[in-house]
GROMACS .gro file of C-alpha atoms in nm:
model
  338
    1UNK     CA    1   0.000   0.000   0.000
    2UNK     CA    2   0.176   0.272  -0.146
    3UNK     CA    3   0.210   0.638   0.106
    4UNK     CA    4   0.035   0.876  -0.035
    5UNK     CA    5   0.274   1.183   0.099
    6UNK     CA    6   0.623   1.294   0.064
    7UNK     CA    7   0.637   1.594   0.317
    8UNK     CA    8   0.531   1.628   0.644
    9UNK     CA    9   0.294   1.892   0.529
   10UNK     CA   10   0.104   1.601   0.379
   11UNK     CA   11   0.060   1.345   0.585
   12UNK     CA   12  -0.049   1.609   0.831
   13UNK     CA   13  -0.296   1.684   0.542
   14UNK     CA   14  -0.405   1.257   0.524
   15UNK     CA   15  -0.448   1.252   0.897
   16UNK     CA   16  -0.709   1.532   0.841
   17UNK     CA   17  -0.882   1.387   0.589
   18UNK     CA   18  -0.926   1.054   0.701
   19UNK     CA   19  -1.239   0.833   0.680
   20UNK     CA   20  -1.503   0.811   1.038
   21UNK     CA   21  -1.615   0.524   1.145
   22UNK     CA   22  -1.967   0.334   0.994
   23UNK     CA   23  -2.216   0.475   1.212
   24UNK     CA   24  -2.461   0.269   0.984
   25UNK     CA   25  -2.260  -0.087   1.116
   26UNK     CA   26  -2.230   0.103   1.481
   27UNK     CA   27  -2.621   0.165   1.481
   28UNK     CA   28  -2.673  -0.222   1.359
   29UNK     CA   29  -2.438  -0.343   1.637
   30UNK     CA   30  -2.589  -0.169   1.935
   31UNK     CA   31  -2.914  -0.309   1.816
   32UNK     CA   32  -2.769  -0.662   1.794
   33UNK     CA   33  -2.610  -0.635   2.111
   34UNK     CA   34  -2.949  -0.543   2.273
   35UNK     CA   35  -3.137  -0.888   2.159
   36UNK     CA   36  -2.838  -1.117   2.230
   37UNK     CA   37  -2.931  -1.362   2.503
   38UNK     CA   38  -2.769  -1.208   2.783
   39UNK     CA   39  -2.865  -0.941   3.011
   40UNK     CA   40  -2.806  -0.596   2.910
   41UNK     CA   41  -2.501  -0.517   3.000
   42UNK     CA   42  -2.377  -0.861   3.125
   43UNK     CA   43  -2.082  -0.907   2.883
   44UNK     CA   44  -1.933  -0.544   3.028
   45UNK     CA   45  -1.654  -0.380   2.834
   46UNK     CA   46  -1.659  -0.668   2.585
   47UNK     CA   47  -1.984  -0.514   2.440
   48UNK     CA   48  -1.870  -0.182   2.345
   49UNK     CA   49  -1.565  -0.350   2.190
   50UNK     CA   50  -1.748  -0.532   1.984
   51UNK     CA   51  -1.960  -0.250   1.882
   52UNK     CA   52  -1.643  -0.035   1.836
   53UNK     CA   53  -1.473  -0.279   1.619
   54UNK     CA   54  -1.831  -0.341   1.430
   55UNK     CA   55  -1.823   0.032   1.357
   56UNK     CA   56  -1.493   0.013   1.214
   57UNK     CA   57  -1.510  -0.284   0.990
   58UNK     CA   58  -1.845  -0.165   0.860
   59UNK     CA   59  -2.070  -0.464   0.985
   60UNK     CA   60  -2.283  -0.509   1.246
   61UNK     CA   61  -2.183  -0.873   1.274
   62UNK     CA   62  -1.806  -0.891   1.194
   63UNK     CA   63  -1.510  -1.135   1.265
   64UNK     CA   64  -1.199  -1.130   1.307
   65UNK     CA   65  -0.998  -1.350   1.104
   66UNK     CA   66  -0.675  -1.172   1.000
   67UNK     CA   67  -0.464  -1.006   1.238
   68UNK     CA   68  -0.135  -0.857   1.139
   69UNK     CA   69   0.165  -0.748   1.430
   70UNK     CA   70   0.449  -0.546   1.274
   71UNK     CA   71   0.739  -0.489   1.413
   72UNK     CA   72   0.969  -0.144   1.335
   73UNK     CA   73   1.338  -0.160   1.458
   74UNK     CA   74   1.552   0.175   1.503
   75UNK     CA   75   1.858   0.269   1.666
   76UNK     CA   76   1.911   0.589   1.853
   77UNK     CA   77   2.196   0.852   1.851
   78UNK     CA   78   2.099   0.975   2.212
   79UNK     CA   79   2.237   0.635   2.355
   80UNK     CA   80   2.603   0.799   2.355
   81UNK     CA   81   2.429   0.948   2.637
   82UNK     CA   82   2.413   0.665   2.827
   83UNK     CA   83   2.049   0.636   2.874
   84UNK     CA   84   2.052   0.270   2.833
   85UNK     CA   85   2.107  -0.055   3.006
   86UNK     CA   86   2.186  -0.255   2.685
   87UNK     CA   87   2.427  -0.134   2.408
   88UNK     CA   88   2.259  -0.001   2.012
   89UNK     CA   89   2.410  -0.390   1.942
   90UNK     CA   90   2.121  -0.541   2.115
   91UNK     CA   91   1.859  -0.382   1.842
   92UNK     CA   92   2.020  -0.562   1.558
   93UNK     CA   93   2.062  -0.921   1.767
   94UNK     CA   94   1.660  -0.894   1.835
   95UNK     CA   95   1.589  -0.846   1.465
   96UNK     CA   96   1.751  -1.145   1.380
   97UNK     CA   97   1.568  -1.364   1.683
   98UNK     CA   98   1.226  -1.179   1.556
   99UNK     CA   99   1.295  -1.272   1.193
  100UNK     CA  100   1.423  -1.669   1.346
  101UNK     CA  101   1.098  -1.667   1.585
  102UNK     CA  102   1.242  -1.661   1.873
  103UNK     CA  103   1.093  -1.371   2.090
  104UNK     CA  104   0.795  -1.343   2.296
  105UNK     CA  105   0.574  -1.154   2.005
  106UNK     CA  106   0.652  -1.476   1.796
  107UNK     CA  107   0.461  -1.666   2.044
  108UNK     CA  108   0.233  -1.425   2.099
  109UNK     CA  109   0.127  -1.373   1.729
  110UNK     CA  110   0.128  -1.726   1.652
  111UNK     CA  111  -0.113  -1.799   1.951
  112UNK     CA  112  -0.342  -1.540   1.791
  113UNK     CA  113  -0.336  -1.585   1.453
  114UNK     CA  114  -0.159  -1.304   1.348
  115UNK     CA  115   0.075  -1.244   1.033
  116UNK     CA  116   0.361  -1.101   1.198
  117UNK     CA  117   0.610  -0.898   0.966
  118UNK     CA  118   0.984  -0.721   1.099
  119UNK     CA  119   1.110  -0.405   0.955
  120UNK     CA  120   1.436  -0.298   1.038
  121UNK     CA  121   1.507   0.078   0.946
  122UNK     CA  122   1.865   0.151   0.852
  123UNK     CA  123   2.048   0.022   1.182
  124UNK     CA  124   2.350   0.086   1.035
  125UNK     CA  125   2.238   0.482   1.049
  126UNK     CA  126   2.139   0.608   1.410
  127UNK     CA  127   1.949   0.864   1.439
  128UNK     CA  128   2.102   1.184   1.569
  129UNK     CA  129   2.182   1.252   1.950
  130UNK     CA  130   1.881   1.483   2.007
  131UNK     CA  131   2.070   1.635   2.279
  132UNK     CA  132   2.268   1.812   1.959
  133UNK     CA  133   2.055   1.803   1.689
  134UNK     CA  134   1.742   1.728   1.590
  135UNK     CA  135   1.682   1.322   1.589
  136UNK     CA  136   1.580   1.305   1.193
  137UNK     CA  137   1.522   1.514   0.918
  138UNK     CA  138   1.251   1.609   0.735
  139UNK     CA  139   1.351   1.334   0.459
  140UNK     CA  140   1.446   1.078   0.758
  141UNK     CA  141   1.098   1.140   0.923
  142UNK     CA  142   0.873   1.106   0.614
  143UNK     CA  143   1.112   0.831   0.481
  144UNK     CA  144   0.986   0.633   0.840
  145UNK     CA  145   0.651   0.692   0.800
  146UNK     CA  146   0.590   0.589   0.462
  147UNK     CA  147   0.751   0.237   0.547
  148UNK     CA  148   0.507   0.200   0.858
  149UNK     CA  149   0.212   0.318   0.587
  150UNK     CA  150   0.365   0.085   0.351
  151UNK     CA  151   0.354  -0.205   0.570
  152UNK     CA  152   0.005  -0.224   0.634
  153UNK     CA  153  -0.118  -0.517   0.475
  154UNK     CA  154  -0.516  -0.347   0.357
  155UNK     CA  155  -0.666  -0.746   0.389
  156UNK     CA  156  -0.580  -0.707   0.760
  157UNK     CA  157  -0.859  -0.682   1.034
  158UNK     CA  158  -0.692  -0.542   1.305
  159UNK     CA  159  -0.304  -0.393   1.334
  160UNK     CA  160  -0.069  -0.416   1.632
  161UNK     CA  161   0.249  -0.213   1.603
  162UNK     CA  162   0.501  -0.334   1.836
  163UNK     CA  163   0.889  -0.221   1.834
  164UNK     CA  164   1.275  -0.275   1.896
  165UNK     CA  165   1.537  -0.004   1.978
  166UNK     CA  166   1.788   0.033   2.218
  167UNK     CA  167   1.737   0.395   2.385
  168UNK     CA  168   1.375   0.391   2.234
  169UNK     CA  169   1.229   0.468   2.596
  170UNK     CA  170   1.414   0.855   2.610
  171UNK     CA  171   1.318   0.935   2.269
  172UNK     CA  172   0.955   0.831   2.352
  173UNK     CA  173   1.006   1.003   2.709
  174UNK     CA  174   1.130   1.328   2.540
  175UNK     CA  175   0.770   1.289   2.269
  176UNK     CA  176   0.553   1.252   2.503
  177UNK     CA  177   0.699   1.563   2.717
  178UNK     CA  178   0.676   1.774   2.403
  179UNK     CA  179   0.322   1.703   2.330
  180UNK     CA  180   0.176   1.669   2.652
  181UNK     CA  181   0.375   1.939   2.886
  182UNK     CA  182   0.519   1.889   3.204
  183UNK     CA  183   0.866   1.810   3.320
  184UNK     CA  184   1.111   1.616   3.189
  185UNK     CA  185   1.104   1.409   3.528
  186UNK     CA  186   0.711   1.338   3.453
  187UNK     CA  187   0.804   1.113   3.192
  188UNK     CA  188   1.114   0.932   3.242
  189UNK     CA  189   1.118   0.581   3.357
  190UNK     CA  190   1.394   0.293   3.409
  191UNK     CA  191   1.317   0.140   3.066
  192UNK     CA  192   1.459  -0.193   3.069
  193UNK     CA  193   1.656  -0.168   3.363
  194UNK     CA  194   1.845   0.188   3.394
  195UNK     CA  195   1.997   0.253   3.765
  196UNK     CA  196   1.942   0.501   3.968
  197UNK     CA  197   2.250   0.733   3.834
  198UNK     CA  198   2.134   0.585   3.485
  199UNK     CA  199   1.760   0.737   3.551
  200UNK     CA  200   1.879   1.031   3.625
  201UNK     CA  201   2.071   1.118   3.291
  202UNK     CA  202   1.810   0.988   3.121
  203UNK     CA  203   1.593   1.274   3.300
  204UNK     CA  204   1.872   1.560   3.228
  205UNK     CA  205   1.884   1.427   2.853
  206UNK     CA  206   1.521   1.478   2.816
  207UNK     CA  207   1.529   1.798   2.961
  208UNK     CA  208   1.794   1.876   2.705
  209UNK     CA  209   1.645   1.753   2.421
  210UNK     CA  210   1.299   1.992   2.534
  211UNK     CA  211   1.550   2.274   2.566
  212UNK     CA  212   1.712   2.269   2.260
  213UNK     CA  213   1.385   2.192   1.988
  214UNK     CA  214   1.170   2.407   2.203
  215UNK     CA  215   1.036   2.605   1.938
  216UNK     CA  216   1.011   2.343   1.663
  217UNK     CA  217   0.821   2.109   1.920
  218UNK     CA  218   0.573   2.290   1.975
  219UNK     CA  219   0.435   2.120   1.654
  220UNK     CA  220   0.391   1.736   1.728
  221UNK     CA  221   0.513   1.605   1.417
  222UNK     CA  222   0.811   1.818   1.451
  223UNK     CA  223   0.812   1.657   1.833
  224UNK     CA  224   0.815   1.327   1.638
  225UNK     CA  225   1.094   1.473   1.432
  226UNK     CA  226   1.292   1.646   1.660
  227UNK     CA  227   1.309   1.374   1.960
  228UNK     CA  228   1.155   1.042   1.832
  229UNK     CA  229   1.303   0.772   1.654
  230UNK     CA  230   1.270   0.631   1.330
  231UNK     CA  231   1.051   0.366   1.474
  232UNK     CA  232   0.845   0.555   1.637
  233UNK     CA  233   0.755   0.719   1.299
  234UNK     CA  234   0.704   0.425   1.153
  235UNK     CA  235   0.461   0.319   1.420
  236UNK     CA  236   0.270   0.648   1.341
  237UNK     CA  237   0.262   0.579   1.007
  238UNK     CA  238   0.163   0.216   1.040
  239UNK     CA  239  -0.155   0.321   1.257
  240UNK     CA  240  -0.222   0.629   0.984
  241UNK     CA  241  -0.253   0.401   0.721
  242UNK     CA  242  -0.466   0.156   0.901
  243UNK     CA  243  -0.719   0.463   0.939
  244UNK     CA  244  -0.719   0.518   0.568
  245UNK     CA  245  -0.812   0.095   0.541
  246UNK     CA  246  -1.043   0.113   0.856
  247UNK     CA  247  -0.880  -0.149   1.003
  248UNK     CA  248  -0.907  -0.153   1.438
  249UNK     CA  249  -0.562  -0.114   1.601
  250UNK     CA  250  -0.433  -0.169   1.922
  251UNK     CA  251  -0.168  -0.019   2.141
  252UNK     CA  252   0.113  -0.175   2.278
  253UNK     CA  253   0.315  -0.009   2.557
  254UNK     CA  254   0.484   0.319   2.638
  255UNK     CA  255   0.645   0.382   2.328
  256UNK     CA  256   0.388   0.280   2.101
  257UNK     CA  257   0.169   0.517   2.252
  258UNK     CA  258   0.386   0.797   2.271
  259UNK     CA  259   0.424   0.722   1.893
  260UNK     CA  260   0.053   0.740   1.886
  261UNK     CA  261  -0.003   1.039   2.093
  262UNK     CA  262   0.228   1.287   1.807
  263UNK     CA  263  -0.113   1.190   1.577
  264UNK     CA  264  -0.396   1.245   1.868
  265UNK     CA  265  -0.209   1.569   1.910
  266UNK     CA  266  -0.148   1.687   1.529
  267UNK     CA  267  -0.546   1.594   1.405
  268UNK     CA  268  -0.840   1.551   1.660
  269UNK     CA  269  -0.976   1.248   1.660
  270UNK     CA  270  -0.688   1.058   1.505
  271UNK     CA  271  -0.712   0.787   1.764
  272UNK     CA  272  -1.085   0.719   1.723
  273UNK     CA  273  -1.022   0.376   1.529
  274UNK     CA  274  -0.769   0.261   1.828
  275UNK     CA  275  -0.768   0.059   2.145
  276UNK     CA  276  -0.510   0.051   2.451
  277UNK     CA  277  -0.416  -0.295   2.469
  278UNK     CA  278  -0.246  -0.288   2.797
  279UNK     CA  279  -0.100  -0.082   3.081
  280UNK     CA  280   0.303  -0.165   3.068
  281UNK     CA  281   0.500  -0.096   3.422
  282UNK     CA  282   0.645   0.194   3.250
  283UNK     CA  283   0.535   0.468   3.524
  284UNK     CA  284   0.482   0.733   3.262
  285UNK     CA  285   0.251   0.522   3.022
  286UNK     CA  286  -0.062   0.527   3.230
  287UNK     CA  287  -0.002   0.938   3.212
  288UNK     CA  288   0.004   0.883   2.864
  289UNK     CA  289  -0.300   0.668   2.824
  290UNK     CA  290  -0.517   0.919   3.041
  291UNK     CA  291  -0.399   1.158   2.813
  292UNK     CA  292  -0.475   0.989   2.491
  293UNK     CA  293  -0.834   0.892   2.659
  294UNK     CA  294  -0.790   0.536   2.647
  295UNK     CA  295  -0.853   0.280   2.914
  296UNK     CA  296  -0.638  -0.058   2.857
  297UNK     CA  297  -0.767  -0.342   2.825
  298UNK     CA  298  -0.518  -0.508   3.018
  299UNK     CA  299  -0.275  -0.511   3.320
  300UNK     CA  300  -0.019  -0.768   3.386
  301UNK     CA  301   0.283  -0.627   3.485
  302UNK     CA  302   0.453  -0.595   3.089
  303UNK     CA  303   0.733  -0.401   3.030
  304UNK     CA  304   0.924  -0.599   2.694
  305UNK     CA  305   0.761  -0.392   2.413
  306UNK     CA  306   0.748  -0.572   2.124
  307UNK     CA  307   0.401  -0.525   2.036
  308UNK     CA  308   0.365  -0.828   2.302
  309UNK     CA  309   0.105  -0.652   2.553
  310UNK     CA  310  -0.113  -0.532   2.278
  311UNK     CA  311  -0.085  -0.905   2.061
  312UNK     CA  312  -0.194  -1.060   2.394
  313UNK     CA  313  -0.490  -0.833   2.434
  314UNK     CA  314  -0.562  -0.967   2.064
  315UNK     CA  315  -0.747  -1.229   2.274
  316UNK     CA  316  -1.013  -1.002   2.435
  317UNK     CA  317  -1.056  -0.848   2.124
  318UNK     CA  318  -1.150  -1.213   1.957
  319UNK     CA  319  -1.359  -1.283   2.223
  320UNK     CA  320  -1.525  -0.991   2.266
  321UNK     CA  321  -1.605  -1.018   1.846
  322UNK     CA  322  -1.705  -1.387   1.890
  323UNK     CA  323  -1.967  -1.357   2.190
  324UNK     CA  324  -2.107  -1.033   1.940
  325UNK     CA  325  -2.143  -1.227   1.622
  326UNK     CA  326  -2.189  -1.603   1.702
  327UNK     CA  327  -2.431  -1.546   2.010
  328UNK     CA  328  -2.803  -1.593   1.959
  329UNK     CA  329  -3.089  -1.336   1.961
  330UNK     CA  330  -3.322  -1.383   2.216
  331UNK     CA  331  -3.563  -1.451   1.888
  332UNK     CA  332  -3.325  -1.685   1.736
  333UNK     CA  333  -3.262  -1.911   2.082
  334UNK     CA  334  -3.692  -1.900   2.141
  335UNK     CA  335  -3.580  -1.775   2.489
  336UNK     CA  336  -3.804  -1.491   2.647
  337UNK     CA  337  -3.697  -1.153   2.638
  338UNK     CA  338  -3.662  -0.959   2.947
   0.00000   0.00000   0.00000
């Protein structure tokens, strides 16, 4: 599916112009959902996830059948910083156990049924220290987001974006900062396992990062620019496109959703065809899901990335679809309404 942009300018002018939801299939759902053979209500947050997805996929009795996880892979200047536990070599040794199927998301995907694809963006080529320059350029940053656009498969059902980069938790950190306010300090966490001494450059590189872009960052696809990472842009671009295709996505963790949050930010209502798929231990994400309005579906504990809380939460979402569209009617089952 080819991008249909080349400038920022543009895809800021696609995420404004992008399809609504069926209120036609929503309408049909909600009636559906009031004749199954349940008590109103009984099924909980599964019913308005079916109904959300119905709306979405333009039925008001869909299924879910073909799942796709993809998986972007950058490498990050700002780690000469020190802001990591694990060295930029980690990010190329993962791709190869993704592309072997060896991680968890592997598992994950095949438990659910989900095509899984891996899309390493030029590892060879960090992106710049954002402490001293801006992360990407213009060409960088569209270049990113037309291979998460392109990578949308437009038979899918539902997307999960998941991701791999050393030094990927500052970059989102430094994002989410620019787009939602606050200090530097608000939005930091350990990542995969940064000391205490290690937290707190990770805090003073944010805070650089905000200092230096401050006036470009004020727009959040310059944010995106300016402090993410090219996976990060390719996550954006991967749940953009998926708009365009009305296909349902779901969240993974904190730097999915920071990814996310440059588009709910840049074009109300950007979000509307997405779902948190879990609540990671990453202190700052919950401050970014109460931001984005989302309420996850899930809370275990997860802190991997990998697209592996919001592939696992694949499972509500195929339940939640099944009990919609293979339950009886109260008509159909000859059992007395109400």
């Amino acid at each position: 599916m080819s991008a249909p942009f080349s400038t920022l300018a543009e895809f800021r002018a696609v995420l404004a112009n992008a399809p609504g939801k069926n209120t036609e299939a929503q309408a049909g759902a909600e009636a559906r959902n009031g004749q199954l053979t349940k008590p109103p209500g009984a099924l909980g947050r599964l019913e308005d996830l079916a109904i959300w997805y119905a709306s979405w996929r333009g039925t008001d009795r869909p299924e879910m059948k073909a799942p796709q996880v993809i998986i972007f892979a950058g490498n990050h200047g700002v780690c000469a910083q020190g802001v990591s536990a694990f060295p930029p070599e980690v990010t190329v040794q993962m791709v190869a156990n993704f592309e072997h199927g060896g991680a968890a998301i592997n598992q994950l995907s095949k438990a659910f049924g989900a095509k899984m694809d891996v899309h390493a963006l030029d590892l060879d080529t960090p992106t710049a220290d954002f402490t001293q320059a801006p992360a990407m350029t213009e060409e960088e940053v569209v270049a990113a987001l037309q291979t998460g656009w392109n990578a949308v498969d437009p038979n899918a059902d539902v997307l999960v974006t998941g991701e791999m980069g050393i030094g990927n938790t500052t970059s989102a950190a430094a994002v989410a900062a620019a787009v939602f306010g606050g200090e530097a300090g608000d939005w930091t966490g350990r990542g995969t396992g940064v000391d205490d001494a290690g937290l707190s450059r990770k805090t003073d590189v944010v805070a650089r990062g905000l200092a230096l872009h401050a006036d470009a960052i004020k727009d959040p696809l310059q944010a995106l620019r300016c402090l993410g990472g090219r996976e990060l842009a390719a996550m954006a671009g991967a749940i953009a496109a998926a708009r365009s295709c009305s296909i349902p996505v779901i969240l993974d963790g904190f730097i999915c959703s920071a990814a996310a949050a440059s588009l709910h930010a840049a074009q109300d209502g950007a979000l509307d065809h997405v779902v948190a798929g879990h609540l990671s231990a990453e202190g700052a994400h919950a401050n970014i899901l109460s931001n984005l309005g989302k309420d996850p579906l899930l809370s275990l504990g997860l802190r991997l990335g990998e697209g592996s809380g919001a592939a696992l939460a694949l499972g509500v979402l195929k339940g939640a679809i099944a009990c919609h569209s293979g339950m009886a009617t109260f008509a159909e089952a000859g059992v007395a309404d109400g």
